[in-house]
Structures are given as C-alpha cells and as structure tokens.
Amino acid sequence: MNKHSGLTLLLLIGSVLFDAHANQNKPHNKVIIKHYTVTAKSQHDQRDAYYLELLRLVLEKTKPEFGDYQLKPIAFAMNQQRALMYLGKENVDVVWSMTSQERESLKHSTPIYIPLIKGLLGYRIFIIRKGEQNLFSKIKTLDELKSKVAGQGNDWPDYHILQQNNLPVISSSYYGALFEMLQLGRFDYFPRGVMEPWTELPSQSPDKFEIEQELMLHYPTAVYFFIANNNPLLKQRITHGLNLAMADGSFEELLCSHPNLSPVFDLANMEQRRVFELENNLSDKTRALFLNKSLWFDFTSAPTKQSSKGCQ
C-alpha cells in the first residue's frame, strides 16, 4: 500500500504557494509539502519510513535550485486507490505506490519512472498462522500452491496479479482486517513484499503469526512516485533529486543501509527459496526499464550473478 500493501507504502504531498523562483530569491520561504504515512499501530510500525527518508534526501539535494521545504503530515486516511484519485485535489500532489498499467494511465497524474526500491516489492514471502510451516513445506509447485487461498488488499495491484495467475485470493479494504482474517482462517497466507513482514509482525500479534521459510512468489514490478500533472515544478524537483542521488551514490547507500531494508537480505534467505514466477501486465515504459540492470535486484538468477546480500 493496506493503506499501501501493508506498507501501504503511500505518501501524499500537497504544495502551498509552490514557486521555485520565489524560493530561490527568498530562501527563508519554505515550500509546505504535506505527506501521508500509514497510521502506526505501534512504535514498531515503520512501513513508510524508507520512502519518507528518500523524499527528504531528494528534497535536500534540490534546495539550491528549488529552495527550502517543510514536510507536514496530512491528518486523514486514504487507501491507495483513493489517494491516487485525489492527486491534484485536496492538496494531494504525489503518492508513492506500486505501479500498474491502470495507475500509469490516470489522466491527472504521471509516475516518475525511477524504481524506488529496485523491484523488491515484487518478491513476495508469506505471513502464515504460527505452527503451519509444515503445510507450506509440502508445496513444490505453483499448482500445489493453488490449493491455498491468499489474502490481499482489494485496491492493491497484487490482488489482480494473483487473480490473473489463477491463484485463489480474497480481499479486504482494510489492511488491519487482513491479519484478523488470516487468524480466523478466512485465507491461508498473506503475501507481503520481502521487506515488509519484519516491520509488520511486531505490531500485529506476533504470537499468532510467523514468516513462511521456504517459498517466494516473484513478479516484475516497481514502486514509483506518482505526481499530479498540475504540479510540474514538484515533479521536476523530485525527478532531479532522484537523478542526483543515483549519480552520487546516496540513493544506493540509503537503500542498502536503511534499517527497514538492509536486514532483509540476510533474514529472508531469498536465494534458497522455491520461487514461483508470476506474470504481470506492465506498461511498455516500465518494461523498458528492465533493460537497465542497475535499476533492479534479481534474486531469481544463479547466486554467482547476484550478491547474496542484495547490495554490493
């Protein structure tokens, strides 16, 4: 997301009196950037922390050209679909979220085509009920996995990807309800982006759930910043900042050192899992990005082709 996929992984930004030239001439005038993060269930709930830190990084790098800024949270909740529909309205100018053809074709917004976590969200490991690992250890093929039912948010692209690949799936509009449904046996497993369970379980009755140890789904995807078309200066600023961070190595440094991401490369044991590849109908623009290998992690290749820790 999940007001992002557990993550919901949403950031909503509104700009007030956004004028780059005015900020250059009057550095004391700050651009007010309103953002939304998921409502934390506990102090352990840090699903959006990486994206917020990445945003700060790119805004800091663009202060000489675009002026100072101030981040403020929006004090109301939105799921992914509503957030995307509100881009350009109600002071909502940007959302971070997993992409889809539908989301990229929205007329009032456009993505910045730079994958924010190098495809990690497309590697899905499962949250399951505690004590049921043996049921999943028996699964050797994708067809055998179809005997189990997955749970997903009804506005997440993942829900439709599972459907398109003929995997049984039920949904909820409320992220927290998915854990309750799993506990009650409404479905059997909750596929999460590989970096998500480690920050989610501490706030979701960890005595009732565990992380499945042997299986992994994979489908190509990206998380983008989506920017409202009526705020071209903000799009220019974030695009410029991302490119600066990629060029000087600070993007990679943040990705590989952030506490929500860096432990995953050891904890998830990704190279040793049985990987089931799924199809995902991506846009031509997103598919073209896969030609640039530096933009992506690849844990489906032979170990000699991919660092075991994900980051070099």
Coordinates of C-alpha atoms in Angstrom, one line a residue:
M1 CA 0.0 0.0 0.0
N2 CA -3.1 -1.7 3.5
K3 CA -3.2 2.0 3.1
H4 CA -0.3 0.7 0.7
S5 CA 0.2 -3.0 0.9
G6 CA 0.9 -3.2 4.4
L7 CA 3.1 -0.9 3.8
T8 CA 0.5 0.9 2.1
L9 CA 3.5 2.5 1.2
L10 CA 1.6 5.8 0.4
L11 CA 3.0 9.4 0.5
L12 CA 0.6 12.2 -0.3
I13 CA 2.1 15.6 -0.9
G14 CA 0.4 18.9 -1.3
S15 CA 2.3 22.1 -2.1
V16 CA 1.2 25.5 -0.9
L17 CA 2.4 28.6 -2.8
F18 CA 4.9 26.4 -4.7
D19 CA 7.1 28.8 -6.6
A20 CA 10.7 27.7 -7.3
H21 CA 11.9 31.1 -8.3
A22 CA 10.4 32.8 -5.3
N23 CA 12.2 30.2 -3.1
Q24 CA 15.5 30.9 -4.8
N25 CA 15.1 34.6 -4.2
K26 CA 13.8 34.2 -0.6
P27 CA 15.4 31.2 1.0
H28 CA 13.6 31.8 4.2
N29 CA 10.2 31.0 2.5
K30 CA 9.6 27.3 2.7
V31 CA 7.6 25.1 0.4
I32 CA 5.0 23.4 2.6
I33 CA 4.8 19.7 1.5
K34 CA 2.0 17.7 3.0
H35 CA 2.6 14.0 3.3
Y36 CA 0.6 11.0 4.5
T37 CA 2.0 8.0 6.2
V38 CA 0.2 4.9 7.4
T39 CA -1.4 5.1 10.8
A40 CA 1.0 3.3 13.1
K41 CA -0.5 0.6 15.2
S42 CA 2.6 0.7 17.4
Q43 CA 6.0 2.2 17.6
H44 CA 7.3 -0.8 15.6
D45 CA 5.1 0.1 12.6
Q46 CA 7.5 1.9 10.3
R47 CA 6.2 0.8 6.9
D48 CA 6.7 4.2 5.3
A49 CA 9.9 5.2 6.9
Y50 CA 12.2 4.4 4.0
Y51 CA 10.1 6.4 1.5
L52 CA 9.9 9.4 3.7
E53 CA 13.6 9.4 4.2
L54 CA 14.2 9.0 0.5
L55 CA 11.9 12.0 -0.1
R56 CA 13.9 14.1 2.4
L57 CA 17.1 13.0 0.6
V58 CA 15.9 14.2 -2.8
L59 CA 14.4 17.4 -1.4
E60 CA 17.6 18.3 0.4
K61 CA 19.6 17.7 -2.8
T62 CA 17.4 20.2 -4.7
K63 CA 17.4 23.0 -2.1
P64 CA 19.9 25.1 -4.1
E65 CA 17.7 25.1 -7.2
F66 CA 14.2 24.9 -5.7
G67 CA 14.5 26.4 -2.2
D68 CA 13.8 25.2 1.3
Y69 CA 10.9 23.0 2.2
Q70 CA 8.9 21.7 5.2
L71 CA 7.2 18.3 5.5
K72 CA 3.8 18.1 7.2
P73 CA 1.6 15.1 7.6
I74 CA -2.0 15.0 6.3
A75 CA -4.3 14.1 9.1
F76 CA -6.8 11.9 7.3
A77 CA -6.6 8.4 6.0
M78 CA -6.8 7.2 2.4
N79 CA -6.3 3.8 0.8
Q80 CA -4.2 3.6 -2.3
Q81 CA -6.9 3.9 -4.9
R82 CA -8.5 6.9 -3.2
A83 CA -5.1 8.6 -2.8
L84 CA -4.3 8.2 -6.5
M85 CA -7.7 9.5 -7.5
Y86 CA -7.2 12.6 -5.2
L87 CA -3.9 13.5 -6.8
G88 CA -4.1 17.2 -7.8
K89 CA -7.0 17.7 -5.4
E90 CA -7.3 18.5 -1.7
N91 CA -3.6 19.4 -1.6
V92 CA -2.5 15.9 -2.7
D93 CA 0.3 16.2 -5.3
V94 CA 2.3 12.9 -5.1
V95 CA 1.7 9.4 -4.0
W96 CA 4.2 6.6 -3.7
S97 CA 2.8 3.2 -4.7
M98 CA 3.3 0.0 -6.6
T99 CA 2.7 0.6 -10.3
S100 CA 0.2 -0.9 -12.7
Q101 CA -1.0 -0.1 -16.3
E102 CA -4.2 1.4 -14.8
R103 CA -2.3 3.7 -12.4
E104 CA 0.1 4.9 -15.1
S105 CA -2.7 5.8 -17.4
L106 CA -4.5 8.1 -15.0
K107 CA -5.1 11.4 -16.8
H108 CA -4.5 13.7 -13.8
S109 CA -1.1 12.2 -12.8
T110 CA 2.0 10.6 -14.1
P111 CA 4.8 8.4 -12.5
I112 CA 8.4 9.3 -12.2
Y113 CA 9.9 6.3 -13.9
I114 CA 12.6 5.5 -11.3
P115 CA 12.1 2.4 -9.3
L116 CA 12.3 3.4 -5.6
I117 CA 13.3 0.0 -4.2
K118 CA 14.7 -1.7 -7.2
G119 CA 11.9 -4.2 -7.6
L120 CA 12.0 -5.6 -4.1
L121 CA 8.2 -5.3 -3.7
G122 CA 7.7 -7.9 -6.4
Y123 CA 9.4 -10.6 -4.2
R124 CA 6.6 -11.9 -2.0
I125 CA 7.1 -14.0 1.0
F126 CA 4.2 -15.1 3.2
I127 CA 2.9 -14.4 6.6
I128 CA 1.1 -17.5 7.9
R129 CA -0.5 -18.8 11.0
K130 CA 2.0 -19.9 13.6
G131 CA 2.6 -23.6 13.5
E132 CA 1.6 -24.2 9.9
Q133 CA 5.0 -24.1 8.2
N134 CA 4.8 -27.9 7.6
L135 CA 1.7 -27.3 5.3
F136 CA 3.8 -25.0 3.1
S137 CA 6.9 -27.1 3.2
K138 CA 5.0 -29.7 1.2
I139 CA 4.3 -27.4 -1.6
K140 CA 6.7 -27.9 -4.5
T141 CA 4.9 -26.3 -7.5
L142 CA 2.7 -23.4 -8.3
D143 CA -0.2 -25.6 -9.0
E144 CA 0.1 -27.1 -5.5
L145 CA 0.1 -23.6 -4.0
K146 CA -3.3 -23.1 -5.7
S147 CA -4.8 -25.3 -3.1
K148 CA -4.2 -22.5 -0.6
V149 CA -6.0 -19.1 -0.5
A150 CA -4.1 -15.8 -0.3
G151 CA -5.3 -12.6 1.2
Q152 CA -4.7 -9.1 -0.3
G153 CA -6.0 -5.5 -0.2
N154 CA -8.7 -5.1 -2.7
D155 CA -7.2 -1.9 -4.2
W156 CA -3.7 -3.3 -4.4
P157 CA -2.2 -4.3 -7.8
D158 CA -1.1 -7.5 -6.2
Y159 CA -4.7 -8.7 -5.8
H160 CA -5.2 -8.5 -9.5
I161 CA -1.9 -10.1 -10.3
L162 CA -2.8 -13.1 -8.2
Q163 CA -6.2 -13.4 -9.9
Q164 CA -4.6 -13.1 -13.3
N165 CA -2.3 -16.0 -12.4
N166 CA -5.2 -18.1 -11.2
L167 CA -4.2 -18.1 -7.6
P168 CA -7.2 -18.1 -5.2
V169 CA -7.4 -14.8 -3.3
I170 CA -9.8 -12.9 -1.2
S171 CA -9.5 -9.3 -0.2
S172 CA -10.3 -6.6 2.3
S173 CA -10.4 -2.8 2.0
Y174 CA -8.7 -2.5 5.5
Y175 CA -5.1 -3.6 6.0
G176 CA -5.5 -4.5 9.6
A177 CA -8.5 -6.7 8.8
L178 CA -6.3 -9.0 6.7
F179 CA -4.4 -10.1 9.8
E180 CA -7.7 -10.8 11.6
M181 CA -9.0 -12.8 8.6
L182 CA -5.8 -14.8 8.4
Q183 CA -6.0 -15.6 12.1
L184 CA -9.7 -16.7 11.7
G185 CA -8.9 -19.0 8.8
R186 CA -10.6 -16.9 6.1
F187 CA -7.4 -17.4 4.0
D188 CA -4.2 -19.3 4.4
Y189 CA -1.3 -16.9 3.6
F190 CA -0.7 -13.2 3.3
P191 CA 1.9 -12.5 0.6
R192 CA 4.0 -9.4 1.5
G193 CA 6.8 -7.6 -0.1
V194 CA 10.0 -9.3 1.1
M195 CA 10.9 -6.3 3.3
E196 CA 7.5 -5.9 4.9
P197 CA 6.9 -8.8 7.4
W198 CA 9.9 -7.9 9.5
T199 CA 8.4 -4.4 10.4
E200 CA 4.8 -5.6 10.4
L201 CA 4.7 -8.6 12.7
P202 CA 5.9 -6.8 15.8
S203 CA 2.7 -4.7 15.7
Q204 CA 0.4 -7.5 14.6
S205 CA 0.1 -10.1 17.4
P206 CA 3.4 -11.8 16.6
D207 CA 2.5 -14.8 18.8
K208 CA -0.2 -15.7 16.3
F209 CA 1.8 -15.5 13.1
E210 CA 5.1 -16.4 11.6
I211 CA 7.0 -15.9 8.3
E212 CA 6.9 -18.8 5.9
Q213 CA 10.5 -20.0 5.3
E214 CA 10.7 -21.9 2.0
L215 CA 8.5 -20.3 -0.7
M216 CA 8.6 -17.0 -2.6
L217 CA 6.4 -15.5 -5.4
H218 CA 8.0 -13.2 -7.9
Y219 CA 6.6 -10.8 -10.4
P220 CA 8.3 -7.8 -12.0
T221 CA 7.0 -4.5 -10.6
A222 CA 8.1 -1.1 -9.4
V223 CA 7.3 1.4 -6.8
Y224 CA 7.1 4.9 -8.2
F225 CA 6.4 8.4 -7.0
F226 CA 3.2 9.4 -8.8
I227 CA 2.9 13.2 -9.3
A228 CA -0.1 15.3 -10.1
N229 CA 0.0 16.9 -13.5
N230 CA -1.0 20.3 -12.2
N231 CA 2.3 20.5 -10.2
P232 CA 5.0 20.3 -12.8
L233 CA 7.6 22.0 -10.6
L234 CA 7.2 19.4 -7.9
K235 CA 7.7 16.6 -10.5
Q236 CA 10.7 18.4 -11.8
R237 CA 12.2 18.8 -8.3
I238 CA 11.7 15.1 -7.3
T239 CA 12.9 13.8 -10.6
H240 CA 16.0 16.0 -10.4
G241 CA 16.7 15.0 -6.8
L242 CA 16.4 11.3 -7.6
N243 CA 18.8 11.6 -10.5
L244 CA 21.3 13.5 -8.3
A245 CA 21.0 10.8 -5.6
M246 CA 21.5 8.0 -8.1
A247 CA 24.5 9.7 -9.7
D248 CA 26.4 10.4 -6.4
G249 CA 25.6 7.0 -4.8
S250 CA 23.4 8.3 -2.0
F251 CA 20.3 6.6 -3.3
E252 CA 22.0 3.2 -3.3
E253 CA 23.6 4.0 0.1
L254 CA 20.2 4.7 1.7
L255 CA 18.6 1.7 0.1
C256 CA 21.3 -0.7 1.3
S257 CA 21.7 0.8 4.8
H258 CA 18.1 1.6 5.8
P259 CA 17.1 -0.4 8.8
N260 CA 13.8 -1.4 7.2
L261 CA 15.6 -2.9 4.1
S262 CA 19.2 -3.9 4.8
P263 CA 18.4 -6.7 7.3
V264 CA 16.1 -8.4 4.7
F265 CA 18.9 -9.6 2.5
D266 CA 20.1 -11.9 5.4
L267 CA 16.8 -12.6 7.1
A268 CA 14.7 -13.6 4.1
N269 CA 17.2 -16.2 2.7
M270 CA 15.8 -15.4 -0.7
E271 CA 18.3 -17.3 -2.8
Q272 CA 17.4 -20.6 -1.0
R273 CA 13.6 -20.3 -1.5
R274 CA 11.5 -22.1 -4.1
V275 CA 10.5 -19.3 -6.4
F276 CA 7.2 -19.3 -8.3
E277 CA 7.2 -16.8 -11.2
L278 CA 4.0 -14.9 -12.0
E279 CA 3.0 -12.8 -15.0
N280 CA 2.4 -9.1 -14.5
N281 CA 1.0 -7.0 -17.3
L282 CA 3.3 -4.0 -17.1
S283 CA 3.3 -0.9 -19.3
D284 CA 5.8 -0.7 -22.1
K285 CA 7.6 2.2 -20.3
T286 CA 8.1 0.1 -17.2
R287 CA 9.1 -3.0 -19.1
A288 CA 11.8 -0.9 -21.0
L289 CA 13.4 -0.1 -17.6
F290 CA 14.3 -3.7 -17.1
L291 CA 16.9 -3.3 -19.8
N292 CA 18.9 -1.3 -17.3
K293 CA 20.0 -4.0 -14.8
S294 CA 21.4 -1.4 -12.4
L295 CA 17.8 -0.3 -11.5
W296 CA 16.8 -3.8 -10.2
F297 CA 17.7 -6.6 -7.8
D298 CA 17.5 -10.1 -9.2
F299 CA 17.2 -12.9 -6.7
T300 CA 15.9 -15.4 -9.3
S301 CA 19.3 -15.7 -11.1
A302 CA 22.1 -18.0 -10.1
P303 CA 23.9 -16.9 -6.9
T304 CA 27.0 -16.0 -8.9
K305 CA 25.0 -13.3 -10.7
Q306 CA 23.6 -11.7 -7.6
S307 CA 25.2 -10.6 -4.4
S308 CA 23.7 -12.7 -1.5
K309 CA 23.1 -9.6 0.4
G310 CA 21.4 -7.8 -2.4
C311 CA 23.7 -4.8 -2.3
Q312 CA 27.3 -4.8 -3.4

